[in-house]
mmCIF file of C-alpha atoms and ligand atoms in Angstrom:
data_model
loop_
_atom_site.group_PDB
_atom_site.id
_atom_site.type_symbol
_atom_site.label_atom_id
_atom_site.label_comp_id
_atom_site.label_asym_id
_atom_site.label_seq_id
_atom_site.Cartn_x
_atom_site.Cartn_y
_atom_site.Cartn_z
ATOM 1 C CA MET A 1 306.004 140.083 104.001
ATOM 2 C CA LYS A 2 304.017 138.464 106.944
ATOM 3 C CA PHE A 3 301.128 137.469 106.918
ATOM 4 C CA LEU A 4 299.226 137.890 110.500
ATOM 5 C CA PHE A 5 295.981 135.598 111.213
ATOM 6 C CA ASP A 6 293.190 136.290 113.841
ATOM 7 C CA LEU A 7 292.628 132.818 115.438
ATOM 8 C CA ASP A 8 288.977 132.411 116.049
ATOM 9 C CA GLY A 9 286.940 131.728 113.012
ATOM 10 C CA THR A 10 289.650 132.300 110.946
ATOM 11 C CA ILE A 11 292.316 129.865 111.651
ATOM 12 C CA THR A 12 290.160 127.815 113.702
ATOM 13 C CA SER A 13 286.452 126.792 112.002
ATOM 14 C CA ALA A 14 284.741 127.544 115.696
ATOM 15 C CA GLU A 15 284.672 130.540 118.217
ATOM 16 C CA THR A 16 287.589 129.094 121.217
ATOM 17 C CA LEU A 17 285.993 129.943 124.076
ATOM 18 C CA PRO A 18 282.286 129.246 123.617
ATOM 19 C CA ILE A 19 283.325 125.775 123.162
ATOM 20 C CA ILE A 20 285.769 126.500 126.804
ATOM 21 C CA ALA A 21 282.093 127.619 127.838
ATOM 22 C CA SER A 22 280.396 124.506 127.134
ATOM 23 C CA HIS A 23 282.858 121.814 128.079
ATOM 24 C CA PHE A 24 282.526 123.664 131.647
ATOM 25 C CA GLY A 25 278.816 123.985 131.078
ATOM 26 C CA CYS A 26 278.795 128.286 130.922
ATOM 27 C CA GLN A 27 277.879 128.519 127.848
ATOM 28 C CA GLU A 28 274.957 130.612 128.129
ATOM 29 C CA GLN A 29 276.493 133.402 129.823
ATOM 30 C CA ILE A 30 279.459 133.360 127.405
ATOM 31 C CA ALA A 31 277.459 133.177 123.825
ATOM 32 C CA GLU A 32 275.813 136.298 124.489
ATOM 33 C CA LEU A 33 278.671 137.928 125.013
ATOM 34 C CA THR A 34 281.361 136.555 122.478
ATOM 35 C CA ARG A 35 277.929 137.475 119.674
ATOM 36 C CA ARG A 36 277.783 140.894 120.779
ATOM 37 C CA THR A 37 281.278 140.936 121.046
ATOM 38 C CA VAL A 38 282.005 139.959 117.502
ATOM 39 C CA GLN A 39 279.374 142.042 116.103
ATOM 40 C CA GLY A 40 281.455 144.941 117.547
ATOM 41 C CA ASN A 41 278.559 146.109 120.042
ATOM 42 C CA VAL A 42 280.347 145.189 123.549
ATOM 43 C CA PRO A 43 284.183 146.853 123.212
ATOM 44 C CA PHE A 44 286.422 143.857 122.916
ATOM 45 C CA VAL A 45 288.523 144.417 126.282
ATOM 46 C CA GLU A 46 285.793 144.965 128.351
ATOM 47 C CA SER A 47 284.146 141.732 126.772
ATOM 48 C CA PHE A 48 287.443 140.112 127.318
ATOM 49 C CA ILE A 49 287.656 140.488 130.988
ATOM 50 C CA ARG A 50 284.187 139.473 131.988
ATOM 51 C CA ARG A 51 284.587 136.268 130.011
ATOM 52 C CA VAL A 52 288.154 135.163 131.650
ATOM 53 C CA ASN A 53 286.302 136.386 135.018
ATOM 54 C CA ILE A 54 284.315 133.599 134.389
ATOM 55 C CA LEU A 55 285.917 131.313 132.543
ATOM 56 C CA GLY A 56 288.922 132.154 134.823
ATOM 57 C CA ASN A 57 287.826 129.724 137.453
ATOM 58 C CA TYR A 58 288.041 126.026 135.814
ATOM 59 C CA SER A 59 290.909 124.215 134.957
ATOM 60 C CA VAL A 60 293.894 126.109 132.924
ATOM 61 C CA GLU A 61 295.137 122.420 131.977
ATOM 62 C CA GLU A 62 292.136 121.303 131.487
ATOM 63 C CA THR A 63 291.209 124.151 129.305
ATOM 64 C CA VAL A 64 294.494 123.750 127.279
ATOM 65 C CA ARG A 65 293.661 120.536 126.353
ATOM 66 C CA VAL A 66 289.982 120.888 125.203
ATOM 67 C CA LEU A 67 291.534 123.768 122.662
ATOM 68 C CA GLU A 68 293.764 121.046 121.392
ATOM 69 C CA LYS A 69 291.060 119.195 119.824
ATOM 70 C CA VAL A 70 289.530 122.630 117.930
ATOM 71 C CA PRO A 71 290.098 121.867 114.593
ATOM 72 C CA LEU A 72 291.723 123.922 112.072
ATOM 73 C CA TYR A 73 290.698 125.544 108.473
ATOM 74 C CA PRO A 74 293.255 122.676 106.167
ATOM 75 C CA GLU A 75 293.608 125.257 104.288
ATOM 76 C CA VAL A 76 294.644 127.726 106.111
ATOM 77 C CA LYS A 77 297.022 125.824 107.936
ATOM 78 C CA ARG A 78 298.085 124.330 104.765
ATOM 79 C CA PHE A 79 299.509 127.686 103.905
ATOM 80 C CA ILE A 80 300.840 128.393 107.516
ATOM 81 C CA ASP A 81 302.646 124.907 107.001
ATOM 82 C CA GLU A 82 304.073 125.750 104.187
ATOM 83 C CA HIS A 83 305.190 129.206 104.683
ATOM 84 C CA LYS A 84 305.777 128.952 108.509
ATOM 85 C CA GLU A 85 307.909 131.846 108.904
ATOM 86 C CA ASP A 86 305.855 134.397 107.315
ATOM 87 C CA CYS A 87 303.410 133.301 109.448
ATOM 88 C CA ILE A 88 302.320 134.498 112.637
ATOM 89 C CA VAL A 89 298.769 134.165 114.699
ATOM 90 C CA VAL A 90 297.655 137.220 117.255
ATOM 91 C CA THR A 91 294.701 136.476 119.224
ATOM 92 C CA GLY A 92 293.011 138.255 122.154
ATOM 93 C CA ASN A 93 292.862 135.159 123.887
ATOM 94 C CA LEU A 94 295.013 134.028 126.681
ATOM 95 C CA THR A 95 298.600 132.121 125.947
ATOM 96 C CA CYS A 96 297.910 130.137 128.839
ATOM 97 C CA TRP A 97 294.931 128.128 127.880
ATOM 98 C CA CYS A 98 295.948 128.077 124.207
ATOM 99 C CA ALA A 99 299.248 126.176 124.533
ATOM 100 C CA GLY A 100 299.046 123.348 122.861
ATOM 101 C CA LEU A 101 296.060 125.280 120.059
ATOM 102 C CA PHE A 102 299.378 127.245 119.458
ATOM 103 C CA LYS A 103 302.084 124.285 118.699
ATOM 104 C CA LYS A 104 299.167 122.646 116.725
ATOM 105 C CA ILE A 105 299.068 125.579 114.981
ATOM 106 C CA GLY A 106 302.797 125.453 114.668
ATOM 107 C CA CYS A 107 303.984 128.908 113.569
ATOM 108 C CA GLN A 108 304.997 132.108 115.986
ATOM 109 C CA CYS A 109 301.805 133.432 118.042
ATOM 110 C CA TYR A 110 300.879 135.830 120.192
ATOM 111 C CA GLY A 111 298.114 136.254 122.478
ATOM 112 C CA SER A 112 296.852 137.808 126.030
ATOM 113 C CA GLU A 113 299.434 137.255 129.340
ATOM 114 C CA ALA A 114 297.690 136.244 132.457
ATOM 115 C CA ASP A 115 298.769 134.496 135.990
ATOM 116 C CA CYS A 116 297.627 131.009 136.848
ATOM 117 C CA GLU A 117 297.850 129.736 140.774
ATOM 118 C CA ASN A 118 297.002 126.088 141.247
ATOM 119 C CA ASP A 119 295.869 125.366 137.308
ATOM 120 C CA LYS A 120 293.243 128.782 138.043
ATOM 121 C CA VAL A 121 293.326 132.246 136.380
ATOM 122 C CA VAL A 122 293.962 134.424 138.955
ATOM 123 C CA LYS A 123 295.127 137.562 136.972
ATOM 124 C CA LEU A 124 294.673 139.313 133.628
ATOM 125 C CA LYS A 125 297.758 141.036 132.905
ATOM 126 C CA THR A 126 297.838 142.030 129.452
ATOM 127 C CA VAL A 127 294.844 142.060 126.290
ATOM 128 C CA LEU A 128 296.764 141.987 123.749
ATOM 129 C CA ARG A 129 296.042 144.407 120.832
ATOM 130 C CA LYS A 130 296.962 143.235 117.518
ATOM 131 C CA GLU A 131 297.833 146.571 115.539
ATOM 132 C CA GLN A 132 300.779 146.744 118.205
ATOM 133 C CA ILE A 133 301.924 143.775 116.617
ATOM 134 C CA VAL A 134 301.311 145.003 113.297
ATOM 135 C CA ASP A 135 303.140 148.255 114.304
ATOM 136 C CA ARG A 136 306.173 145.901 115.293
ATOM 137 C CA TYR A 137 306.272 144.110 111.963
ATOM 138 C CA LYS A 138 305.708 147.546 109.637
ATOM 139 C CA ALA A 139 308.919 148.839 112.009
ATOM 140 C CA LEU A 140 311.145 145.698 110.873
ATOM 141 C CA GLY A 141 310.126 147.219 107.394
ATOM 142 C CA GLU A 142 307.701 143.941 106.547
ATOM 143 C CA THR A 143 304.816 144.457 104.318
ATOM 144 C CA VAL A 144 301.789 142.705 106.049
ATOM 145 C CA VAL A 145 298.691 141.401 105.631
ATOM 146 C CA PHE A 146 296.051 140.760 108.508
ATOM 147 C CA ILE A 147 293.204 138.016 108.158
ATOM 148 C CA GLY A 148 290.623 138.397 110.269
ATOM 149 C CA ASP A 149 286.873 138.381 110.778
ATOM 150 C CA GLY A 150 285.985 140.078 114.215
ATOM 151 C CA ASN A 151 285.310 143.896 115.552
ATOM 152 C CA ASN A 152 288.335 143.478 117.233
ATOM 153 C CA ASP A 153 290.833 142.624 114.093
ATOM 154 C CA LEU A 154 290.074 146.726 113.175
ATOM 155 C CA GLU A 155 292.577 148.519 113.742
ATOM 156 C CA ALA A 156 295.335 145.859 113.389
ATOM 157 C CA MET A 157 293.772 145.510 109.787
ATOM 158 C CA ARG A 158 293.942 149.588 109.520
ATOM 159 C CA HIS A 159 297.787 149.520 110.118
ATOM 160 C CA SER A 160 298.448 146.667 108.159
ATOM 161 C CA ASN A 161 299.686 147.023 104.680
ATOM 162 C CA PHE A 162 297.036 144.872 102.660
ATOM 163 C CA SER A 163 293.824 142.918 105.141
ATOM 164 C CA ILE A 164 291.772 140.380 104.110
ATOM 165 C CA ALA A 165 288.509 140.000 105.914
ATOM 166 C CA VAL A 166 287.415 136.531 105.886
ATOM 167 C CA GLY A 167 283.276 134.720 106.117
ATOM 168 C CA LEU A 168 284.461 131.586 107.054
ATOM 169 C CA THR A 169 282.553 131.234 110.105
ATOM 170 C CA HIS A 170 280.551 133.515 110.340
ATOM 171 C CA ASN A 171 279.991 136.666 108.708
ATOM 172 C CA PRO A 172 282.429 139.092 108.978
ATOM 173 C CA ALA A 173 281.915 142.184 111.103
ATOM 174 C CA GLN A 174 280.712 144.753 108.806
ATOM 175 C CA SER A 175 283.155 147.389 110.652
ATOM 176 C CA LEU A 176 285.673 145.589 108.580
ATOM 177 C CA LEU A 177 284.372 145.778 105.197
ATOM 178 C CA SER A 178 284.726 149.197 105.144
ATOM 179 C CA ILE A 179 288.170 149.233 105.323
ATOM 180 C CA CYS A 180 289.517 145.469 103.783
ATOM 181 C CA ASP A 181 291.107 145.213 100.628
ATOM 182 C CA TYR A 182 289.139 141.944 100.267
ATOM 183 C CA VAL A 183 286.410 140.013 101.494
ATOM 184 C CA ILE A 184 286.528 136.066 101.032
ATOM 185 C CA PHE A 185 284.102 133.469 102.075
ATOM 186 C CA ASP A 186 285.982 130.345 101.253
ATOM 187 C CA GLU A 187 288.832 128.777 102.548
ATOM 188 C CA THR A 188 290.481 127.432 99.192
ATOM 189 C CA ALA A 189 289.989 131.119 98.062
ATOM 190 C CA LEU A 190 291.765 132.311 100.807
ATOM 191 C CA TYR A 191 295.013 130.052 100.030
ATOM 192 C CA ARG A 192 294.824 131.301 96.151
ATOM 193 C CA GLN A 193 294.754 134.878 97.778
ATOM 194 C CA LEU A 194 297.017 134.384 100.369
ATOM 195 C CA SER A 195 299.771 132.503 97.706
ATOM 196 C CA GLN A 196 298.969 134.800 95.042
ATOM 197 C CA LEU A 197 300.211 137.595 97.685
ATOM 198 C CA SER A 198 303.407 135.719 98.992
ATOM 199 C CA GLY A 199 304.292 135.423 94.874
ATOM 200 C CA GLU A 200 303.125 132.117 93.895
ATOM 201 C CA ILE A 201 301.533 133.313 91.092
ATOM 202 C CA GLY A 202 299.393 130.659 89.358
ATOM 203 C CA LYS A 203 299.225 129.558 85.885
ATOM 204 C CA ASN A 204 295.655 130.176 84.716
ATOM 205 C CA LYS A 205 294.281 133.381 83.651
ATOM 206 C CA SER A 206 292.431 135.533 86.445
ATOM 207 C CA VAL A 207 288.993 137.701 85.419
ATOM 208 C CA VAL A 208 288.424 141.041 87.041
ATOM 209 C CA ILE A 209 284.539 141.913 86.844
ATOM 210 C CA SER A 210 284.526 145.449 87.890
ATOM 211 C CA CYS A 211 280.986 145.937 89.457
ATOM 212 C CA ALA A 212 282.011 148.841 91.646
ATOM 213 C CA GLY A 213 280.128 151.782 89.718
ATOM 214 C CA ILE A 214 277.034 153.781 90.812
ATOM 215 C CA GLY A 215 275.605 152.703 87.140
ATOM 216 C CA SER A 216 274.183 156.614 87.127
ATOM 217 C CA ARG A 217 273.569 156.782 83.571
ATOM 218 C CA LEU A 218 271.389 154.345 83.814
ATOM 219 C CA GLY A 219 268.951 155.563 86.197
ATOM 220 C CA LEU A 220 267.704 152.366 87.876
ATOM 221 C CA GLY A 221 269.194 153.535 91.271
ATOM 222 C CA LEU A 222 271.003 149.998 90.570
ATOM 223 C CA THR A 223 274.350 149.502 90.622
ATOM 224 C CA LYS A 224 274.264 147.463 86.780
ATOM 225 C CA ALA A 225 275.839 144.104 87.991
ATOM 226 C CA LEU A 226 272.324 143.585 89.686
ATOM 227 C CA VAL A 227 270.358 144.774 86.542
ATOM 228 C CA GLN A 228 267.592 142.029 85.813
ATOM 229 C CA ILE A 229 268.271 141.158 82.536
ATOM 230 C CA ASN A 230 265.799 138.738 81.237
ATOM 231 C CA GLY A 231 265.133 137.913 84.783
ATOM 232 C CA ASN A 232 268.603 137.199 85.613
ATOM 233 C CA SER A 233 270.863 139.566 87.087
ATOM 234 C CA LEU A 234 273.537 140.585 85.076
ATOM 235 C CA ILE A 235 276.213 139.434 87.522
ATOM 236 C CA SER A 236 274.599 136.176 87.646
ATOM 237 C CA LEU A 237 275.193 135.778 83.731
ATOM 238 C CA GLN A 238 278.532 136.688 83.963
ATOM 239 C CA LEU A 239 279.240 134.042 86.321
ATOM 240 C CA LYS A 240 278.090 131.628 84.541
ATOM 241 C CA LEU A 241 280.033 132.465 81.429
ATOM 242 C CA PHE A 242 283.378 131.818 83.401
ATOM 243 C CA LYS A 243 282.155 128.974 85.699
ATOM 244 C CA ASP A 244 285.258 127.088 84.329
ATOM 245 C CA VAL A 245 287.697 130.235 85.611
ATOM 246 C CA GLU A 246 289.077 129.147 89.125
ATOM 247 C CA ASP A 247 290.297 132.899 89.666
ATOM 248 C CA VAL A 248 287.495 135.421 89.727
ATOM 249 C CA ARG A 249 287.889 138.541 91.269
ATOM 250 C CA ILE A 250 284.688 140.710 91.853
ATOM 251 C CA VAL A 251 285.288 144.445 92.286
ATOM 252 C CA ILE A 252 282.719 145.593 94.385
ATOM 253 C CA GLY A 253 281.682 149.541 95.718
ATOM 254 C CA PHE A 254 278.268 150.991 95.534
ATOM 255 C CA GLN A 255 276.101 148.187 96.804
ATOM 256 C CA ALA A 256 279.089 146.069 97.728
ATOM 257 C CA ASN A 257 276.547 143.814 100.591
ATOM 258 C CA ASP A 258 274.078 143.360 97.866
ATOM 259 C CA ILE A 259 276.400 142.443 95.096
ATOM 260 C CA ILE A 260 278.145 139.603 97.519
ATOM 261 C CA GLU A 261 274.965 138.419 98.721
ATOM 262 C CA GLU A 262 273.631 138.029 95.001
ATOM 263 C CA VAL A 263 276.871 136.316 94.120
ATOM 264 C CA ARG A 264 277.462 133.899 96.623
ATOM 265 C CA LYS A 265 273.854 132.450 95.626
ATOM 266 C CA TYR A 266 275.905 130.869 92.639
ATOM 267 C CA ARG A 267 279.528 130.603 94.019
ATOM 268 C CA GLY A 268 281.350 131.027 97.425
ATOM 269 C CA ASP A 269 284.590 131.152 95.952
ATOM 270 C CA ILE A 270 284.901 134.243 94.818
ATOM 271 C CA ILE A 271 287.755 137.051 95.633
ATOM 272 C CA PHE A 272 286.010 140.384 96.397
ATOM 273 C CA CYS A 273 288.094 143.412 96.128
ATOM 274 C CA TYR A 274 287.153 146.453 97.271
ATOM 275 C CA ASN A 275 287.609 149.755 95.423
ATOM 276 C CA HIS A 276 286.745 152.143 98.651
ATOM 277 C CA ARG A 277 287.014 155.313 96.459
ATOM 278 C CA TYR A 278 284.429 154.174 93.952
ATOM 279 C CA PHE A 279 282.421 157.719 93.903
ATOM 280 C CA GLU A 280 285.882 159.229 93.131
ATOM 281 C CA THR A 281 287.611 156.974 90.676
ATOM 282 C CA LYS A 282 286.932 155.747 87.251
ATOM 283 C CA THR A 283 287.249 151.880 85.847
ATOM 284 C CA GLY A 284 290.957 151.816 85.543
ATOM 285 C CA ALA A 285 291.406 151.856 89.770
ATOM 286 C CA SER A 286 288.487 149.630 89.688
ATOM 287 C CA PHE A 287 290.674 146.816 87.276
ATOM 288 C CA PHE A 288 294.301 147.925 89.275
ATOM 289 C CA LEU A 289 292.868 147.289 92.528
ATOM 290 C CA GLY A 290 290.951 143.639 91.344
ATOM 291 C CA ALA A 291 294.321 142.626 89.164
ATOM 292 C CA ARG A 292 297.118 143.672 91.219
ATOM 293 C CA HIS A 293 297.372 140.570 93.380
ATOM 294 C CA ALA A 294 295.978 138.160 90.449
ATOM 295 C CA ASN A 295 297.418 135.539 88.352
ATOM 296 C CA ASN A 296 300.042 136.518 85.329
ATOM 297 C CA GLU A 297 297.473 137.145 83.016
ATOM 298 C CA ILE A 298 294.405 139.192 84.077
ATOM 299 C CA ILE A 299 291.316 139.353 81.489
ATOM 300 C CA GLU A 300 289.518 142.924 82.093
ATOM 301 C CA TRP A 301 285.701 142.597 82.473
ATOM 302 C CA ASP A 302 283.316 145.350 82.890
ATOM 303 C CA GLY A 303 280.382 144.277 85.247
ATOM 304 C CA ASP A 304 277.692 145.703 82.868
ATOM 305 C CA LEU A 305 279.401 143.803 79.601
ATOM 306 C CA LEU A 306 277.601 141.025 77.943
ATOM 307 C CA VAL A 307 279.044 139.227 75.740
ATOM 308 C CA HIS A 308 278.323 136.803 73.273
ATOM 309 C CA PRO A 309 278.684 133.164 75.312
ATOM 310 C CA ASP A 310 280.672 131.521 71.921
ATOM 311 C CA ASP A 311 282.853 134.108 71.929
ATOM 312 C CA VAL A 312 283.641 134.285 75.546
ATOM 313 C CA ARG A 313 284.865 130.683 75.080
ATOM 314 C CA LYS A 314 286.999 131.450 72.482
ATOM 315 C CA LEU A 315 288.491 134.242 74.477
ATOM 316 C CA LEU A 316 289.303 131.889 77.296
ATOM 317 C CA ASN A 317 291.719 130.198 75.415
ATOM 318 C CA VAL A 318 293.193 132.982 73.838
ATOM 319 C CA SER A 319 296.851 133.319 74.894
ATOM 320 C CA GLY A 320 298.884 136.856 75.629
ATOM 321 C CA GLU A 321 297.473 140.197 75.769
ATOM 322 C CA TYR A 322 294.391 141.623 73.541
ATOM 323 C CA ILE A 323 291.818 143.928 73.176
ATOM 324 C CA CYS A 324 288.365 142.989 71.783
ATOM 325 C CA TYR A 325 286.454 145.043 70.283
ATOM 326 C CA SER A 326 282.827 145.303 68.412
ATOM 327 C CA ASP A 327 280.949 146.460 65.647
ATOM 328 C CA LYS A 328 279.786 149.813 66.047
ATOM 329 C CA THR A 329 276.597 150.063 68.129
ATOM 330 C CA SER A 330 276.137 152.862 70.297
ATOM 331 C CA GLU A 331 276.242 156.469 70.053
ATOM 332 C CA GLU A 332 278.069 158.220 72.691
ATOM 333 C CA THR A 333 281.216 155.597 72.425
ATOM 334 C CA ILE A 334 285.537 155.178 72.687
ATOM 335 C CA PHE A 335 286.247 153.683 69.167
ATOM 336 C CA VAL A 336 289.343 152.032 68.627
ATOM 337 C CA ARG A 337 291.871 152.089 65.165
ATOM 338 C CA THR A 338 293.721 149.060 63.911
ATOM 339 C CA ASP A 339 295.995 148.671 61.597
ATOM 340 C CA SER A 340 295.549 146.298 58.167
ATOM 341 C CA GLU A 341 296.355 143.271 60.386
ATOM 342 C CA GLY A 342 293.571 143.710 62.814
ATOM 343 C CA ARG A 343 295.924 145.197 66.111
ATOM 344 C CA VAL A 344 295.219 147.915 67.911
ATOM 345 C CA VAL A 345 296.822 150.929 67.437
ATOM 346 C CA SER A 346 294.916 153.494 69.204
ATOM 347 C CA PHE A 347 291.408 154.620 71.266
ATOM 348 C CA SER A 348 289.777 158.094 70.313
ATOM 349 C CA ARG A 349 286.885 159.601 71.248
ATOM 350 C CA ASP A 350 285.648 161.481 67.522
ATOM 351 C CA CYS A 351 286.009 158.613 65.263
ATOM 352 C CA GLY A 352 287.527 154.679 64.038
ATOM 353 C CA ASP A 353 286.746 151.605 62.965
ATOM 354 C CA TYR A 354 285.190 149.826 66.145
ATOM 355 C CA GLU A 355 283.882 150.628 69.125
ATOM 356 C CA TRP A 356 285.862 149.887 71.929
ATOM 357 C CA THR A 357 284.178 147.431 74.472
ATOM 358 C CA GLY A 358 286.193 145.534 76.562
ATOM 359 C CA PRO A 359 286.841 143.109 77.205
ATOM 360 C CA ALA A 360 290.693 142.869 77.127
ATOM 361 C CA CYS A 361 293.098 141.095 78.336
ATOM 362 C CA MET A 362 296.677 142.355 80.219
ATOM 363 C CA PHE A 363 299.907 140.573 82.092
ATOM 364 C CA LYS A 364 299.905 141.722 85.691
ATOM 365 C CA ARG A 365 304.027 142.859 84.325
ATOM 366 C CA ASN A 366 302.237 146.135 82.474
ATOM 367 C CA LEU A 367 299.559 146.819 85.434
ATOM 368 C CA VAL A 368 300.367 150.317 86.489
ATOM 369 C CA TYR A 369 297.869 152.571 88.627
ATOM 370 C CA ASN A 370 295.736 154.928 86.565
ATOM 371 C CA SER A 371 292.735 156.470 88.428
ATOM 372 C CA ASN A 372 290.959 157.051 85.105
ATOM 373 C CA ASN A 373 289.481 154.623 82.292
ATOM 374 C CA VAL A 374 290.811 150.933 81.662
ATOM 375 C CA PHE A 375 291.352 151.649 78.305
ATOM 376 C CA ASN A 376 293.963 154.433 79.157
ATOM 377 C CA MET A 377 295.814 151.712 80.810
ATOM 378 C CA PHE A 378 295.915 149.896 78.108
ATOM 379 C CA GLU A 379 297.221 153.174 75.369
ATOM 380 C CA PRO A 380 300.828 152.855 76.489
ATOM 381 C CA LEU A 381 300.494 148.847 75.000
ATOM 382 C CA CYS A 382 299.004 149.888 71.551
ATOM 383 C CA PRO A 383 299.676 148.074 69.496
ATOM 384 C CA MET A 384 298.041 145.778 70.640
ATOM 385 C CA ARG A 385 296.481 142.379 69.499
ATOM 386 C CA GLY A 386 292.982 143.257 68.291
ATOM 387 C CA ILE A 387 289.476 141.046 68.454
ATOM 388 C CA ASN A 388 286.396 141.587 67.023
ATOM 389 C CA VAL A 389 283.885 140.081 69.500
ATOM 390 C CA ARG A 390 279.602 140.209 69.947
ATOM 391 C CA ALA A 391 280.249 143.008 72.714
ATOM 392 C CA TYR A 392 277.074 145.017 74.299
ATOM 393 C CA ASP A 393 277.521 147.349 77.122
ATOM 394 C CA ILE A 394 275.078 148.608 79.260
ATOM 395 C CA ASP A 395 275.168 152.429 79.766
ATOM 396 C CA THR A 396 271.990 153.953 79.385
ATOM 397 C CA TYR A 397 268.484 152.744 79.623
ATOM 398 C CA ASN A 398 268.007 152.069 75.940
ATOM 399 C CA ASP A 399 270.642 149.951 76.052
ATOM 400 C CA TYR A 400 269.433 147.991 78.895
ATOM 401 C CA LEU A 401 266.563 147.019 76.452
ATOM 402 C CA ARG A 402 268.169 147.025 73.599
ATOM 403 C CA VAL A 403 270.753 144.187 75.352
ATOM 404 C CA SER A 404 268.048 142.442 77.215
ATOM 405 C CA GLU A 405 266.510 141.976 73.436
ATOM 406 C CA ILE A 406 269.091 140.720 71.458
ATOM 407 C CA THR A 407 270.630 138.280 74.350
ATOM 408 C CA LYS A 408 266.819 136.553 74.985
ATOM 409 C CA GLN A 409 268.484 133.924 72.296
ATOM 410 C CA TRP A 410 271.563 133.554 73.944
ATOM 411 C CA LYS A 411 272.472 129.919 75.586
ATOM 412 C CA PHE A 412 274.394 130.764 79.070
HETATM 413 MG MG1 LIG B 501 287.844 135.420 114.930
#
């Protein structure tokens, strides 16, 4: 697996061209152009040519020295140091300006090329198209992960096998969010996801909260994660329950931006996993997408499910796979059938001893893609340990009223 990184704002904690500009005192011209380029409002190549025209008049050697001092994100740098052979930097920036910076990063770096004479840039020769580097590694049979934040990373992301949009320096370009697999706003979370992708799996449990659906049966015109329960959004209550879990992954689709905004009020280190096909798929697909690069033990949690805080604490300490159920409270439901030892033997639409509510825990080795429901993914694994919990899901408006009432006394 190869990890291809954008440079500006992804590895460096600031955009490099504005730093050069401010060093030479021409920041205003550059700043506006950079801002509009990152947002995708000026085509990258045009903008880059215009910026090189301005900055090329200044000393190349001095530029190299300025860029050498640009700070790097320590956790990103740590990952690169630990995987030097598999990390590659791709930047539109000029290799003649970045020579020192590339050396400091310490892995293979690709940039745009220019002719220099008398310590000045005289001619731009090539502008790097990042997707070509992606294609080159894929042609060698590599699986490519692309990590970037700007609109000029869009094609490279599209060509790569997996893509991570990052919002470390500024929010990632909106265009990336309609195609990326992950969006991450925190460098420790990014380090964690990169390590997981490279096969270094953490020992702790992961929690995957599925919030991609449209919540149509509820009729509030909101995805369920954002529904207010006694003055708190449902997702904020979930986050309180999982405050001690390191690897919390939230699957998003419908109203993704609103969920991201709400979640980031409470926690920065969440790994957001996209289910772009949320309209055509069910919870199984969301769970798969959230779990495929997680730790080995994965707790599946529906975004509309509330479980009594004491039971949550208990569940987080259980090791191994399990399926949770609760006493029957809903009319329309999936039932579980249990054996004399309390193990879940099957699911049924007609009748059973308890109501299937989730959560459930699965080893990653048992994860198989399924566009149907989560319980369909657990069916082949039965019989499985069953755990009775006080769990309530919010499917309909009546559920919503009932759960609001029940949870009033809960201490989150
Ligand atoms: Mg960038």
